[in-house]
Short mmCIF file of C-alpha atoms in Angstrom, two decimals:
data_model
loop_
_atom_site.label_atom_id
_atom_site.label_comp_id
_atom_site.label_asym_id
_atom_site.label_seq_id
_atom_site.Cartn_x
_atom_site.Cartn_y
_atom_site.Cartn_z
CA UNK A 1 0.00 0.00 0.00
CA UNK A 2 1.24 3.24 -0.67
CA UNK A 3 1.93 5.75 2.09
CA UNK A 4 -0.20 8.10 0.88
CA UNK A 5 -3.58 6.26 0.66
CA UNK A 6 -2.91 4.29 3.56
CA UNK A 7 -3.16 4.72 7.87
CA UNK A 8 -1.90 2.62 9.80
CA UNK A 9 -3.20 2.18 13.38
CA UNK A 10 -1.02 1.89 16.28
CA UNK A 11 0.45 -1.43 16.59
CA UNK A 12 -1.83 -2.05 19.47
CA UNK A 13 -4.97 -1.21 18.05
CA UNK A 14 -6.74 -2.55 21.34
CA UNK A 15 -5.57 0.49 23.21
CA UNK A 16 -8.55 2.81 22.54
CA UNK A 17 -12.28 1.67 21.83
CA UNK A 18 -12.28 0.30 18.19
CA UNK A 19 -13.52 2.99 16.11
CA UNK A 20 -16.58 2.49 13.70
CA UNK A 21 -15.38 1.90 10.27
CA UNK A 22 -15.69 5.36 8.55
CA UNK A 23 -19.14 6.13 9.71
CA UNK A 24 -21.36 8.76 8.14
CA UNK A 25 -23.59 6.87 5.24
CA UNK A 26 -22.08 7.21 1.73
CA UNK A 27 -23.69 9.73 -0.67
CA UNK A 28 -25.22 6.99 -2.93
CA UNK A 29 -26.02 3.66 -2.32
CA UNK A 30 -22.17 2.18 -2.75
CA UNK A 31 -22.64 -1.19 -4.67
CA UNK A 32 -24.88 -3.59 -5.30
CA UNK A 33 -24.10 -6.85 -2.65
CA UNK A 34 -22.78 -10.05 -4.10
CA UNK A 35 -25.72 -12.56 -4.48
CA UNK A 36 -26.03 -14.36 -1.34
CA UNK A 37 -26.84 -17.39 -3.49
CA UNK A 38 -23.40 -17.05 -5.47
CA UNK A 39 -20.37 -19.27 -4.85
CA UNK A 40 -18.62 -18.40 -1.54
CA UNK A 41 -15.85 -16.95 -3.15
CA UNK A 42 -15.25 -16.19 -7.14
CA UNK A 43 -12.80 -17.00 -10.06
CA UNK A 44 -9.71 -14.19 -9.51
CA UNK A 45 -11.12 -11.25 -11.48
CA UNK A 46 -8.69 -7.53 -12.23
CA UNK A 47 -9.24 -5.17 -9.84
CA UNK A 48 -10.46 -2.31 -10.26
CA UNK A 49 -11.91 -3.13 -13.60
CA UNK A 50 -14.07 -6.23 -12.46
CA UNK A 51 -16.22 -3.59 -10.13
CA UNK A 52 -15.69 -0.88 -12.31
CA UNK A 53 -17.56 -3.33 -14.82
CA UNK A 54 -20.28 -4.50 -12.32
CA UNK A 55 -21.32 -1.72 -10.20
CA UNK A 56 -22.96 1.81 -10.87
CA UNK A 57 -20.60 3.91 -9.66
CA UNK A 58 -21.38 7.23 -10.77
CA UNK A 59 -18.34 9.32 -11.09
CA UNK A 60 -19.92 12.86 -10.25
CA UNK A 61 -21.70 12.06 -7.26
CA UNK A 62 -18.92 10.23 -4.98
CA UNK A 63 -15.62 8.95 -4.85
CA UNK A 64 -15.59 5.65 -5.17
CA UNK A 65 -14.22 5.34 -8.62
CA UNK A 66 -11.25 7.72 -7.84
CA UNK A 67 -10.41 5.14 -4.50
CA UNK A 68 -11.00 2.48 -6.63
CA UNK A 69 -7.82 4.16 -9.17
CA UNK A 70 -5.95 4.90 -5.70
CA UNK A 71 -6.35 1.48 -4.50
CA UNK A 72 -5.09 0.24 -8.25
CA UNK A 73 -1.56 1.77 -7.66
CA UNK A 74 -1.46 -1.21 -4.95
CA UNK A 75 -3.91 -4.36 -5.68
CA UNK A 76 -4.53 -5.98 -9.29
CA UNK A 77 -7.40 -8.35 -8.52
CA UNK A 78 -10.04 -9.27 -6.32
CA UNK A 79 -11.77 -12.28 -5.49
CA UNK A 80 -16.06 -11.76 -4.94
CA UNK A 81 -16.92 -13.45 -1.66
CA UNK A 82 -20.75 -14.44 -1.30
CA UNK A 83 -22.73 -12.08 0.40
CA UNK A 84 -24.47 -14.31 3.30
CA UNK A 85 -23.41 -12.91 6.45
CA UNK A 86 -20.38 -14.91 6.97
CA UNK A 87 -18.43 -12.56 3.92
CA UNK A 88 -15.52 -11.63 6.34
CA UNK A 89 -15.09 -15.28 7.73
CA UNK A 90 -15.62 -16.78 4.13
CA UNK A 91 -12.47 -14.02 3.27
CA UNK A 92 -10.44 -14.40 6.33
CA UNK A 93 -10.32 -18.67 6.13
CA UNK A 94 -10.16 -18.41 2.30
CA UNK A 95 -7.00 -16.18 2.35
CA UNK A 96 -5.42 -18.03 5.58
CA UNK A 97 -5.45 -21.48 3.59
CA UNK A 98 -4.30 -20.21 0.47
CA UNK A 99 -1.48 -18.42 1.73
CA UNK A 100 -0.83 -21.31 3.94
CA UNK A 101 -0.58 -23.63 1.00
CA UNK A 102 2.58 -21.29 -0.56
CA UNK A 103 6.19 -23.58 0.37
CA UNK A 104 7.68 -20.22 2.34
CA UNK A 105 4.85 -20.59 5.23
CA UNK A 106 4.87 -24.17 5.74
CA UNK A 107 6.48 -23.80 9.56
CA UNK A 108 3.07 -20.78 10.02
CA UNK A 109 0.79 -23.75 8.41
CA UNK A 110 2.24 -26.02 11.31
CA UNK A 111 1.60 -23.40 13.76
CA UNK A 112 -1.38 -22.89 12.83
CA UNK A 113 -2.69 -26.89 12.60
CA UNK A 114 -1.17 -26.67 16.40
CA UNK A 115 -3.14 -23.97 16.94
CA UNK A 116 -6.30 -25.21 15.97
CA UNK A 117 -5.84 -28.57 17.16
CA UNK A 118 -5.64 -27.19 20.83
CA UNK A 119 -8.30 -24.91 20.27
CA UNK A 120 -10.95 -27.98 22.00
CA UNK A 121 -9.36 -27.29 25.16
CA UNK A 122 -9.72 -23.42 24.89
CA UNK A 123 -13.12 -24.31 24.30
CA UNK A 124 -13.88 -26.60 26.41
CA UNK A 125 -12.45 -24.64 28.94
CA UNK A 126 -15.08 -21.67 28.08
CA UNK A 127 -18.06 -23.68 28.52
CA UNK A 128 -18.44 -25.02 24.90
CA UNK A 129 -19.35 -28.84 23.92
CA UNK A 130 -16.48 -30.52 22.89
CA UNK A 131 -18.20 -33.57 20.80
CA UNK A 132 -19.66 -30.83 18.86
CA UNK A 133 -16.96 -28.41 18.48
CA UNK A 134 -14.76 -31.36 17.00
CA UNK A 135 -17.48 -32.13 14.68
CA UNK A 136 -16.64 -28.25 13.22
CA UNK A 137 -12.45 -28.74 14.38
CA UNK A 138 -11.74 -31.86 12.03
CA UNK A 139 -13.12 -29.86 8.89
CA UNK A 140 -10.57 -27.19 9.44
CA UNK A 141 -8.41 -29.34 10.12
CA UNK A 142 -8.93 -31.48 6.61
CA UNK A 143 -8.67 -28.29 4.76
CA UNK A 144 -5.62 -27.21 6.74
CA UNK A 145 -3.78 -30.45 6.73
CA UNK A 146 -4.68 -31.14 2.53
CA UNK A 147 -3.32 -27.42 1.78
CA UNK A 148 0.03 -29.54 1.20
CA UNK A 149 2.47 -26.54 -0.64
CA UNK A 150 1.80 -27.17 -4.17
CA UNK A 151 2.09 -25.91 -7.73
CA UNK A 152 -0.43 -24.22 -9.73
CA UNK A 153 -2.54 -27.18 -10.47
CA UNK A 154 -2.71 -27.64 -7.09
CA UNK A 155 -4.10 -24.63 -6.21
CA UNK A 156 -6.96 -24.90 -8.51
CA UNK A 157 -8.05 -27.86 -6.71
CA UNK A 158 -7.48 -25.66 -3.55
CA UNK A 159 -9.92 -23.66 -4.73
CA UNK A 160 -12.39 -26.09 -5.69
CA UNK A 161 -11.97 -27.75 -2.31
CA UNK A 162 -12.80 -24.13 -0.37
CA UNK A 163 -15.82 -23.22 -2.80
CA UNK A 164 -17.45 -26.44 -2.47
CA UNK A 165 -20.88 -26.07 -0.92
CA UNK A 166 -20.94 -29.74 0.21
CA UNK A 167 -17.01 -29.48 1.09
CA UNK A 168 -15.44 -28.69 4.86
CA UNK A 169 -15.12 -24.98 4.28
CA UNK A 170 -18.68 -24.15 5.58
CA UNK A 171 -18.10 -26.08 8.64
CA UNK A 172 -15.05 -24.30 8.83
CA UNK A 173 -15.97 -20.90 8.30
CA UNK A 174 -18.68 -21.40 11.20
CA UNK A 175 -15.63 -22.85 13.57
CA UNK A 176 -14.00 -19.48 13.11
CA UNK A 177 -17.16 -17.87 15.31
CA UNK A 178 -16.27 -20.31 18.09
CA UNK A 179 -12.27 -19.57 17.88
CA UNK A 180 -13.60 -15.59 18.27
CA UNK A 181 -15.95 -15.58 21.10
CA UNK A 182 -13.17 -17.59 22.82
CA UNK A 183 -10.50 -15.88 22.15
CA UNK A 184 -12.38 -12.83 23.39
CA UNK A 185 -14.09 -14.87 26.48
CA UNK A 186 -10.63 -15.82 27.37
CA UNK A 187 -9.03 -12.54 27.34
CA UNK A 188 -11.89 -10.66 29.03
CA UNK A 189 -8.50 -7.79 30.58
CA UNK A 190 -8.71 -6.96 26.48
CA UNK A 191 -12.19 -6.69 25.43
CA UNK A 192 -14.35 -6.25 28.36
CA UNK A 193 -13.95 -2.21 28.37
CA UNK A 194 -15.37 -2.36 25.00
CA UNK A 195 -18.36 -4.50 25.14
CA UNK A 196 -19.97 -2.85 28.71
CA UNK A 197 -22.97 -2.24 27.27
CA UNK A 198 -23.50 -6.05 26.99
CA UNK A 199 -24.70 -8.24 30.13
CA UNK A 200 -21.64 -10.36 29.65
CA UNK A 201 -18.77 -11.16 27.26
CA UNK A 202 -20.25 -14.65 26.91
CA UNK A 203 -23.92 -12.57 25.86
CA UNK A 204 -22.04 -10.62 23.38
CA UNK A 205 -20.08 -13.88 21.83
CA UNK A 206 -23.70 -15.65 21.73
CA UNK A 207 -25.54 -12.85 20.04
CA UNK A 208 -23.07 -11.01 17.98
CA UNK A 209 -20.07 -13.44 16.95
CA UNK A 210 -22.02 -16.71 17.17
CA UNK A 211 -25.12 -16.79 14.53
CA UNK A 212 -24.38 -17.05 11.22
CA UNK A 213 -26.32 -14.39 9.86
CA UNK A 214 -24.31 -11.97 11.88
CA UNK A 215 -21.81 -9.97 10.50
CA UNK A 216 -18.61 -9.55 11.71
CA UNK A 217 -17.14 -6.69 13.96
CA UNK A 218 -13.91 -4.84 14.58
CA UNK A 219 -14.48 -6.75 17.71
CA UNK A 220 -14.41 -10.04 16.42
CA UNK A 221 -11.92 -9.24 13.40
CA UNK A 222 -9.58 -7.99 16.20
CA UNK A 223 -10.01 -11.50 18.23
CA UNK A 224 -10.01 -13.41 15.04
CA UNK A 225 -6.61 -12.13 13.70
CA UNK A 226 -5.01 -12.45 17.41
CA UNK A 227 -6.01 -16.27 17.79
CA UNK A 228 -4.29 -17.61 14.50
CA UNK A 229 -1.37 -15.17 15.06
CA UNK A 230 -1.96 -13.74 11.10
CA UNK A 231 -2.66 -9.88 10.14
CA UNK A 232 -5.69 -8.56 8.11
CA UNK A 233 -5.49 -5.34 6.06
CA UNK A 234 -8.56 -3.46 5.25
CA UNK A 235 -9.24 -0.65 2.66
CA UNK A 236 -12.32 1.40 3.51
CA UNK A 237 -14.05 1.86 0.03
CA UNK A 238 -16.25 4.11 1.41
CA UNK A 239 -16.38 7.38 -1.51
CA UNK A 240 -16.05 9.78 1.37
CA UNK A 241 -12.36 10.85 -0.09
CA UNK A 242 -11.32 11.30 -3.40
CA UNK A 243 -7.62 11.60 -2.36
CA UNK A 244 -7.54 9.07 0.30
CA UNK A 245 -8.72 5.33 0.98
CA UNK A 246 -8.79 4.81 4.65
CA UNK A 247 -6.85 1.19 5.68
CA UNK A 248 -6.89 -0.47 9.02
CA UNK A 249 -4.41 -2.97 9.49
CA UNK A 250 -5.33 -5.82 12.29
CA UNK A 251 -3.19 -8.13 14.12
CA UNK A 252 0.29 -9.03 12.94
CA UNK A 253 2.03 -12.18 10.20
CA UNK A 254 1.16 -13.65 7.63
CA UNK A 255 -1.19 -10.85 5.45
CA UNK A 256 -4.76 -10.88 4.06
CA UNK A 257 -5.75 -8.12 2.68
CA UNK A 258 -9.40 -7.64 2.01
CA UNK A 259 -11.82 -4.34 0.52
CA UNK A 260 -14.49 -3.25 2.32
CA UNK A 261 -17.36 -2.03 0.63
CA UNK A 262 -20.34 -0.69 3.26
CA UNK A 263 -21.54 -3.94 4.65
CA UNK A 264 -19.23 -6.40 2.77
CA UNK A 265 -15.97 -7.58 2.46
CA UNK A 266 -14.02 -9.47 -0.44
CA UNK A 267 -10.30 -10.58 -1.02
CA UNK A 268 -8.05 -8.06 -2.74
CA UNK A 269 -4.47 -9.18 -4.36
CA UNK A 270 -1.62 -6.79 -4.25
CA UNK A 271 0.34 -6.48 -7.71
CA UNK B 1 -32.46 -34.66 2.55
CA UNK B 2 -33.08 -38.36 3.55
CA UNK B 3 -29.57 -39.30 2.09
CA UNK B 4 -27.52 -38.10 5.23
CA UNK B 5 -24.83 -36.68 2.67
CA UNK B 6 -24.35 -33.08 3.86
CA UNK B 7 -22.11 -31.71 6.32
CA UNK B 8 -24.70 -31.13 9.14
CA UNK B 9 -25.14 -35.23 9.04
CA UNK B 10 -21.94 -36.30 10.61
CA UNK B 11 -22.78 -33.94 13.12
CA UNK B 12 -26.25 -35.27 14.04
CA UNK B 13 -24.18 -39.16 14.07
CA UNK B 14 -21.97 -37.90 16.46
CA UNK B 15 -24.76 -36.67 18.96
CA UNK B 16 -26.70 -39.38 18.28
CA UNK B 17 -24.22 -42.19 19.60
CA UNK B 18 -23.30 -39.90 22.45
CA UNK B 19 -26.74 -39.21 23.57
CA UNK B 20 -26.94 -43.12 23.33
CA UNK B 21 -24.06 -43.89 25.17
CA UNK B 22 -24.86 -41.27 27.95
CA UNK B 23 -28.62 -41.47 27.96
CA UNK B 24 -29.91 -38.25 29.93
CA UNK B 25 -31.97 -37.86 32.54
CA UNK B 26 -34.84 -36.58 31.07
CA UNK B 27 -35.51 -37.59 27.53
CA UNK B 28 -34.23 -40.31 25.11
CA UNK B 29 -33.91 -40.15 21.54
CA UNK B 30 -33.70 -42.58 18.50
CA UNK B 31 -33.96 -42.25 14.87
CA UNK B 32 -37.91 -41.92 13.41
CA UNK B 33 -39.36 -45.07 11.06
CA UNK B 34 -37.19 -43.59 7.84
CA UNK B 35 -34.01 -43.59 9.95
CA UNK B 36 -33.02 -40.81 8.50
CA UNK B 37 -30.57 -39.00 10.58
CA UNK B 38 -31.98 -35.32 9.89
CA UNK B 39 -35.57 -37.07 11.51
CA UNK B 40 -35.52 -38.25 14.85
CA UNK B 41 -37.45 -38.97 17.45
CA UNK B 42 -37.46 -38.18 21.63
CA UNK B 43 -39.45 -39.11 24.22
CA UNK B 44 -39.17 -36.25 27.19
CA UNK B 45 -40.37 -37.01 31.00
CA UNK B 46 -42.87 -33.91 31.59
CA UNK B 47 -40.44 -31.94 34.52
CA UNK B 48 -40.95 -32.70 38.04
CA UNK B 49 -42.73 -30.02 40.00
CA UNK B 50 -45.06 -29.06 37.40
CA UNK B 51 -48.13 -29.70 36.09
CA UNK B 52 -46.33 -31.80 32.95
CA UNK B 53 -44.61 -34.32 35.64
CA UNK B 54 -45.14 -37.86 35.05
CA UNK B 55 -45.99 -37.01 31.24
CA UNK B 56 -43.83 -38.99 28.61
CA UNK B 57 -44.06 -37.25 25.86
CA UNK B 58 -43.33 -38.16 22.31
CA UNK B 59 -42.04 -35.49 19.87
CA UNK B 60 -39.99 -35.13 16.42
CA UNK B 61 -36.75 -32.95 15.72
CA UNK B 62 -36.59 -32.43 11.88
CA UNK B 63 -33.59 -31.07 10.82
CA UNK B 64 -33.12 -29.32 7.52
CA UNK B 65 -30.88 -29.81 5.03
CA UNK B 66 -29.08 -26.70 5.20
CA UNK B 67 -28.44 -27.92 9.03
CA UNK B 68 -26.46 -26.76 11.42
CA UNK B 69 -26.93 -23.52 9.30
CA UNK B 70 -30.58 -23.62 9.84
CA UNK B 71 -32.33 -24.81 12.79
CA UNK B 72 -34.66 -28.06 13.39
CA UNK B 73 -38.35 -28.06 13.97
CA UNK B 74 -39.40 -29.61 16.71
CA UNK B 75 -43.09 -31.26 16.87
CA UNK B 76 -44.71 -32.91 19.56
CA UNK B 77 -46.77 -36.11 18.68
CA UNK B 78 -48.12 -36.18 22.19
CA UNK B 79 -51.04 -33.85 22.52
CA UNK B 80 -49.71 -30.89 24.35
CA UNK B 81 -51.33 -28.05 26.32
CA UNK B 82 -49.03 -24.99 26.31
CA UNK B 83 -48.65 -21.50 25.52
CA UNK B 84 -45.57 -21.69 23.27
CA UNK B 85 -46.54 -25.09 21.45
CA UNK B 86 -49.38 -24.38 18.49
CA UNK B 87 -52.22 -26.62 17.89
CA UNK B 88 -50.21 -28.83 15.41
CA UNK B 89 -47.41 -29.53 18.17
CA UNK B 90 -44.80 -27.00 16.67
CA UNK B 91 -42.85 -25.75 19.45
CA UNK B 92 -41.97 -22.13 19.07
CA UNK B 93 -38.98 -20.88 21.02
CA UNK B 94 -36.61 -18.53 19.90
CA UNK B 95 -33.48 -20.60 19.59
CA UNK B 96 -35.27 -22.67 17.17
CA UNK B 97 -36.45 -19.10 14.70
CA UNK B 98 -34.44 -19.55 11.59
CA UNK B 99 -31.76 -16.61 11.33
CA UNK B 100 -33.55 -13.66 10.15
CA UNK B 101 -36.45 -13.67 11.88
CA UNK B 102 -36.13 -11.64 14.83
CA UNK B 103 -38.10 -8.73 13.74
CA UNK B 104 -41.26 -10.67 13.59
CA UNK B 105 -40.58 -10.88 17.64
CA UNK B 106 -39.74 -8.13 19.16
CA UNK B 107 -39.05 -9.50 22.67
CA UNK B 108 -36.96 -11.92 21.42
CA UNK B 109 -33.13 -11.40 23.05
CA UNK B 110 -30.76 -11.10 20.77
CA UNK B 111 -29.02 -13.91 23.00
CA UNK B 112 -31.19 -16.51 21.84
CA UNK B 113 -31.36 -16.81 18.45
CA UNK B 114 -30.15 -20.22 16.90
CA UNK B 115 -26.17 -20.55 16.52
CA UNK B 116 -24.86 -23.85 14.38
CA UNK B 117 -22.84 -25.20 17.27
CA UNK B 118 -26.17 -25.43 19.55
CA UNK B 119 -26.42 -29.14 20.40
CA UNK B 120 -29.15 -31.30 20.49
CA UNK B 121 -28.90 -31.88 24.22
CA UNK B 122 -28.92 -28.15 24.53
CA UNK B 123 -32.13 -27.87 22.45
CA UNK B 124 -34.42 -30.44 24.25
CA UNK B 125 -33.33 -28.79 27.43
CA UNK B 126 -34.42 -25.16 25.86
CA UNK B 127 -37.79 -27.29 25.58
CA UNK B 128 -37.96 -28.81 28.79
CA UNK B 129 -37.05 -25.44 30.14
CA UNK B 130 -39.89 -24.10 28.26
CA UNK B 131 -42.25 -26.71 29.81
CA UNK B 132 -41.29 -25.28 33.45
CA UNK B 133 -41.23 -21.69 32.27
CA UNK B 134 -43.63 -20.82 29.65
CA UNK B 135 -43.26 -17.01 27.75
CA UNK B 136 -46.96 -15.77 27.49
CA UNK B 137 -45.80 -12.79 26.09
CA UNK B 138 -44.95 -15.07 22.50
CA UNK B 139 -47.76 -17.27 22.51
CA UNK B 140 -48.27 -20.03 19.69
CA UNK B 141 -51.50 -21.26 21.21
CA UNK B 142 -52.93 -18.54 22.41
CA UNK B 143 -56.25 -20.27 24.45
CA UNK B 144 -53.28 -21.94 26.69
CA UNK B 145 -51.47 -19.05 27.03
CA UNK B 146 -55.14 -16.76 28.08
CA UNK B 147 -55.88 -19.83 30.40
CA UNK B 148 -51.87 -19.51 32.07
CA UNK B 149 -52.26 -16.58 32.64
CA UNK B 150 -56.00 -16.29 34.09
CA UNK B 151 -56.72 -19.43 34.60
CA UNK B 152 -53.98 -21.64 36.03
CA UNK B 153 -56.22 -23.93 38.39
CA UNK B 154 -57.72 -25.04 34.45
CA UNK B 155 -54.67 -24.70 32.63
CA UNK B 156 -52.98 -27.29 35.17
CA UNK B 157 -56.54 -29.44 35.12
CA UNK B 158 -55.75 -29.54 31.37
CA UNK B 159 -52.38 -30.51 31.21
CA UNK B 160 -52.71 -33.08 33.70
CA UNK B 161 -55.38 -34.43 31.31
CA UNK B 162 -52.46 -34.51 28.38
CA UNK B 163 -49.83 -36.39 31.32
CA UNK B 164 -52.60 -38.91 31.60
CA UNK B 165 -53.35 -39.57 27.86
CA UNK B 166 -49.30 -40.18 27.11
CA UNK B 167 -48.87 -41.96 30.30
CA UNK B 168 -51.99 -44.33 28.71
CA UNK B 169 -50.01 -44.67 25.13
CA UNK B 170 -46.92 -45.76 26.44
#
């Protein structure tokens, strides 16, 4: 990202209550969602010139196509993720196994399967059923244990494996909900100032992080990027600046770098 | 889906055999005449210290296909007398509302909306729950609900009526 589009929070972003993304409403209705019947995520199309192509963007009336040109300098495509609810999960576990799958980050793909393979006991620990849990665990697991580091071929069937509807990447996607709430349950020092207007932490995990029509948060993104130990990079389409795109980096590794559109998010490539 | 293919079915396996293995206390369950694993069927002991207690009462869980996504239904085939359970033997609690339906409910908490990783165990104990403690102010039969709340000298004289008939079918 180049300096000029892009600000970086403070490396611990925790330190003051999570601001909203960029809040006031956008002056025109920003883009039409992805289908919520779609695949969960699409082919690799170019950036900008895949939205460009599908949305209405009216050049005299906001910004978005001049953030879309800012944003070009730095990413050259985009991948569509379905627009269900789970968009930010669907990104976030779609982006950590492909990356995973590249040679260089076989010792973080390790790390990672450790990481998840523990996670039971985490769970267990805050209150949640481990026969079921394990039922969601072993499909992560599959998908993290087949991303073997493998040629191109290979990751075409990666992708076939993580867009099939009948495959473990739903199951997945919902364990990441789980892995949130407790990660946040279990660091209550971290998150508890920011969620007082909730009963509990456990009330906020079981009606904002846990159904899967919920979107996520910069709560839960926050907890999500901490618990695998990877960082997630966010550029706020949001037309309010035609000189500037607002970016948000979470957490800190490995990077996945997604575009946020008001109410969705989808995988963007750097050049 | 009868075929038990999708992802929700190895889920609903592995609840099965445990609630098998480790019966509970209060209800048993087994798979319904198609032995289909997204049908099954439980038999739940009416609570003690209520009107329901020494009631065994036979109901279904049907699970969609799009399970755990979506929630089950659950439908009592025992006749049952109570304010969130409509005339058909739907049960209507919250955690069982598909996503997306919260508006039609105001009063509905946030909190207890259907997750995927609810358990089955953790459902029929929402029920039984509901049996102890029924929510008048989301009523599905709304005669049982008028006669909790005015009338609970009849509403008990009726239930006990619905302990008898199941404890007669068993």
């Amino acid at each position: 990202m180049s300096e000029l589009s892009s600000s970086e929070p403070p490396s611990e972003p925790l330190s003051e209550p999570p601001s909203e993304p960029p809040s006031e409403p956008p002056s025109e209705p920003p883009s039409e969602p992805p289908s919520p019947t779609g695949p969960f995520v699409s082919d690799l199309f170019p950036f900008p010139s895949h939205l460009l192509s599908t949305q209405n963007y009216s050049t005299s009336t906001s910004h978005f196509v001049a953030q879309l040109n800012l944003l070009s300098e730095t990413y050259s495509s985009i991948r569509i993720v379905k627009g269900d609810g789970s968009c930010f999960y669907r990104s976030f576990l779609y982006g950590l196994i492909t990356i995973l799958a590249e040679p260089e980050n076989e010792s973080e793909r390790l790390r990672i399967i450790e990481y998840v393979q523990k996670s039971i006991i985490t769970l267990e620990e805050q209150g949640y059923d481990p026969l079921i849990m394990e039922g969601f665990q072993e499909e992560l697991l599959e998908l993290l244990t087949s991303t073997i580091p493998s040629s191109r071929s290979g990751s075409l069937n990666l992708h076939t494996t993580l867009t099939d509807p009948h495959g473990p990447s739903q199951m997945s996607t919902w364990y990441c909900r789980p892995l949130c709430s407790s990660y946040i349950k279990s660091h209550p020092e971290t998150f508890t100032p920011f969620l007082l207007s909730y009963p509990s932490l456990d009330s906020y995990c079981k009606s904002e992080i846990e159904p899967s029509s919920i979107e996520s948060s910069e709560i839960s993104i926050q907890a999500i990027v901490k618990a695998f130990g990877v960082k997630v990079g966010v550029e706020y389409l949001d037309g309010h600046d035609e000189e500037k795109v607002v970016r948000h980096v979470f957490g800190e590794g490995l990077e996945i770098n997604m575009l946020y559109r008001p109410g969705h998010y989808d995988l963007i490539y750097k050049k | 889906m009868s075929t038990g293919a999708g992802y929700g079915a190895e889920l609903l396996r592995r609840q099965l055999a445990d609630l098998n293995r480790n019966p509970p206390d209060t209800f048993s369950v087994g798979l319904g005449e198609d032995e289909s694993i997204y049908n099954w069927e439980l038999m739940i002991m009416g609570p003690e210290s209520t009107p329901y207690e020494g009631g065994f009462f036979r109901a279904n869980l049907k699970f969609p296909e799009s399970f755990p996504n979506m929630p089950p239904e659950m439908i009592f085939q025992s006749e049952m007398w109570h304010p969130n359970v409509y005339s058909s033997g739907k049960v209507c609690i919250s955690i069982l509302h598909p996503p997306g339906t919260d508006e039609h409910n105001p009063q509905e908490t946030a909190e207890e909306r259907w997750r995927p990783i609810i358990g089955v165990e953790q459902i029929v104990l929402s029920v039984i729950s509901m049996l102890s403690d029924p929510n008048d102010e989301s009523a599905a039969n709304l005669d049982a609900a008028v006669q909790w709340r005015d009338d609970r000298k009849g509403y008990k004289r009726k239930v006990r009526q619905t302990v008898e008939k199941s404890q007669n079918d068993m």
